[in-house]
Coordinates of C-alpha atoms in Angstrom, one line a residue:
M21 CA 4.8 -3.2 17.4
R22 CA 7.6 -2.5 15.0
I23 CA 5.5 0.1 13.1
P24 CA 5.2 2.6 16.1
L25 CA 8.9 2.3 16.8
L26 CA 9.6 2.8 13.1
A27 CA 7.4 5.9 13.1
I28 CA 9.2 7.4 16.1
S29 CA 12.5 6.8 14.3
L30 CA 11.3 8.5 11.2
F31 CA 10.4 11.6 13.2
A32 CA 13.8 11.7 14.9
M33 CA 15.8 11.3 11.7
S34 CA 13.7 13.3 9.3
G35 CA 14.8 16.9 10.0
F36 CA 11.2 17.5 11.0
A37 CA 11.9 21.1 12.0
H38 CA 13.2 21.9 8.5
A39 CA 10.3 20.4 6.5
D40 CA 8.8 22.6 3.8
P41 CA 5.0 23.1 4.3
D42 CA 4.5 23.2 0.5
A43 CA 6.6 20.2 -0.1
N44 CA 5.9 17.6 -2.7
A45 CA 7.9 14.7 -1.3
S46 CA 7.2 12.7 1.9
I47 CA 8.1 9.5 3.7
F48 CA 5.3 7.6 5.4
V49 CA 4.1 4.6 7.5
K50 CA 0.9 2.9 6.7
R51 CA -1.3 0.0 8.0
E52 CA -4.4 -1.5 6.5
Y53 CA -6.7 -4.2 7.8
H54 CA -9.5 -6.6 7.0
D55 CA -10.4 -8.4 10.2
K56 CA -7.2 -9.9 11.5
D57 CA -5.4 -9.7 8.1
F58 CA -3.1 -6.7 7.6
I59 CA -0.6 -5.1 5.2
S60 CA 1.9 -2.7 6.7
G61 CA 4.6 -0.5 5.1
I62 CA 7.1 2.2 5.2
G63 CA 7.5 4.2 2.0
A64 CA 8.1 7.4 0.0
E65 CA 5.8 9.5 -2.1
I66 CA 6.2 12.3 -4.6
R67 CA 3.4 14.6 -5.5
I68 CA 3.0 16.5 -8.8
T69 CA 0.2 19.1 -8.8
D70 CA -0.9 22.2 -10.6
P71 CA -0.3 25.0 -8.1
H72 CA -3.5 26.8 -9.2
S73 CA -6.0 24.1 -9.4
H74 CA -4.4 21.6 -6.9
F75 CA -5.3 18.7 -9.2
G76 CA -2.5 16.3 -9.8
A77 CA -0.9 12.9 -9.2
S78 CA 1.1 11.2 -6.6
L79 CA 3.6 8.3 -7.1
N80 CA 4.5 6.1 -4.2
T81 CA 6.2 3.0 -3.1
S82 CA 6.3 1.1 0.1
I83 CA 7.6 -2.1 1.6
G84 CA 6.5 -4.0 4.7
P85 CA 5.1 -7.2 6.2
A86 CA 1.7 -8.6 5.3
R87 CA -0.4 -11.4 6.8
V88 CA -3.4 -12.7 4.9
T89 CA -5.7 -15.6 5.5
D90 CA -6.3 -17.9 2.5
Y91 CA -9.5 -19.8 1.5
D92 CA -8.3 -22.8 3.6
G93 CA -7.9 -20.7 6.8
Y94 CA -4.1 -20.7 6.8
E95 CA -2.3 -17.4 7.5
Q96 CA 0.1 -16.5 4.6
E97 CA 2.9 -14.1 5.5
Y98 CA 4.9 -12.3 2.9
M99 CA 6.8 -9.0 2.3
A100 CA 4.6 -6.6 0.3
W101 CA 6.7 -4.2 -1.9
E102 CA 4.1 -2.0 -3.6
G103 CA 4.1 0.8 -6.1
G104 CA 1.1 3.0 -6.8
I105 CA -0.4 6.2 -8.3
K106 CA -3.0 8.5 -6.8
L107 CA -5.0 11.0 -8.9
G108 CA -7.0 13.7 -7.2
Y109 CA -7.3 17.1 -5.6
F110 CA -4.3 17.8 -3.3
S111 CA -4.7 20.8 -1.0
K112 CA -5.0 21.2 2.8
L113 CA -7.9 18.7 2.5
F114 CA -7.4 16.2 -0.3
V115 CA -9.3 13.4 -2.0
Y116 CA -8.0 10.8 -4.5
V117 CA -8.5 7.6 -6.4
E118 CA -5.6 5.2 -6.6
A119 CA -4.2 2.0 -8.2
G120 CA -1.1 0.0 -7.5
V121 CA 0.6 -3.4 -7.9
D122 CA 3.0 -5.6 -5.9
L123 CA 6.3 -4.7 -7.4
G124 CA 8.0 -7.7 -5.9
E125 CA 5.7 -10.1 -7.7
L126 CA 5.8 -8.0 -10.8
T127 CA 9.6 -7.9 -10.8
F128 CA 10.7 -11.3 -9.5
D129 CA 7.9 -13.8 -10.0
D130 CA 8.4 -16.2 -13.0
R131 CA 5.2 -16.0 -15.1
D132 CA 6.2 -18.8 -17.4
E133 CA 4.6 -21.5 -15.2
D134 CA 4.3 -25.0 -16.7
H135 CA 1.5 -26.9 -14.8
H136 CA 0.1 -30.3 -15.7
H137 CA -3.2 -29.6 -14.0
H138 CA -5.2 -26.5 -13.3
D139 CA -7.5 -25.4 -10.5
Y140 CA -8.3 -22.0 -9.1
Y141 CA -5.0 -22.0 -7.0
D142 CA -2.8 -22.3 -10.1
D143 CA -3.3 -18.8 -11.4
N144 CA -0.9 -16.6 -9.4
H145 CA -1.6 -13.2 -10.8
V146 CA 0.4 -10.1 -9.9
D147 CA -1.3 -8.7 -6.8
G148 CA -2.9 -5.3 -7.2
Y149 CA -5.4 -2.8 -5.8
I150 CA -7.7 0.0 -6.6
G151 CA -9.0 2.4 -4.0
A152 CA -9.9 5.8 -2.8
G153 CA -8.8 8.0 0.1
L154 CA -9.0 11.4 1.8
G155 CA -6.9 13.3 4.2
V156 CA -5.6 16.5 5.6
N157 CA -2.2 18.1 4.9
L158 CA -1.0 20.0 8.0
G159 CA 2.2 21.3 6.4
R160 CA 4.9 19.0 7.9
L161 CA 2.5 16.2 8.7
K162 CA -0.1 14.5 6.5
F163 CA -2.9 12.1 7.8
E164 CA -5.0 10.1 5.4
G165 CA -7.5 7.3 5.5
F166 CA -8.2 5.0 2.5
S167 CA -10.1 1.9 1.4
R168 CA -8.8 -0.5 -1.2
Y169 CA -10.2 -3.4 -3.2
R170 CA -7.3 -5.9 -3.5
Q171 CA -6.5 -9.0 -5.5
I172 CA -4.1 -11.1 -3.4
D173 CA -2.9 -14.6 -4.1
G174 CA 0.1 -16.8 -4.1
E175 CA 1.4 -19.8 -6.1
N176 CA -0.8 -22.2 -4.2
W177 CA -3.4 -20.0 -2.4
D178 CA -6.0 -17.3 -2.9
A179 CA -7.2 -14.8 -0.4
P180 CA -11.0 -14.4 0.0
K181 CA -10.8 -11.0 1.8
Q182 CA -10.5 -8.3 -0.8
T183 CA -11.5 -5.0 0.9
Y184 CA -9.0 -3.4 3.2
T185 CA -9.2 -0.1 5.1
G186 CA -6.2 1.8 6.4
V187 CA -4.5 4.9 7.6
Q188 CA -1.2 6.6 6.6
L189 CA 0.9 9.1 8.4
S190 CA 3.4 11.1 6.3
I191 CA 6.2 13.6 7.0
N192 CA 6.5 16.2 4.2
F193 CA 9.8 17.5 2.9

């Protein structure tokens, strides 16, 4: 229930009435699911597009809680700090493809692991995703839906669920 309260707080603090409808920066809340597993986040995004063709890119980062069930049925909880890029057509209606990584794992995880034995749990790769989405830009608000194929694992666990579907609500500035 923290995400709805956070969304309400963002509306109150954002200067909503002064947002520029043609803005290229936004803050957002997102939530994505696969069964009972989820990845949530609050983040920021900047869009760079050609004003005539509306094709361009969007860079984003978010941070928030995640709960993922591993192959053994245990729920793994962690903080997901992600960074990504979207490439697509960004107008009133928009469509994009995207890719991203877990910045926390990329930045802080020690990749120089010295193991004496190996099994499939020993390979803790940097988590990442590829996906596609579509949405509508209503000026001050932007709604989008997306689907992502994710690689998620930890030092001693792997997640069997790899497809997640989610929604994102953004406030444009």
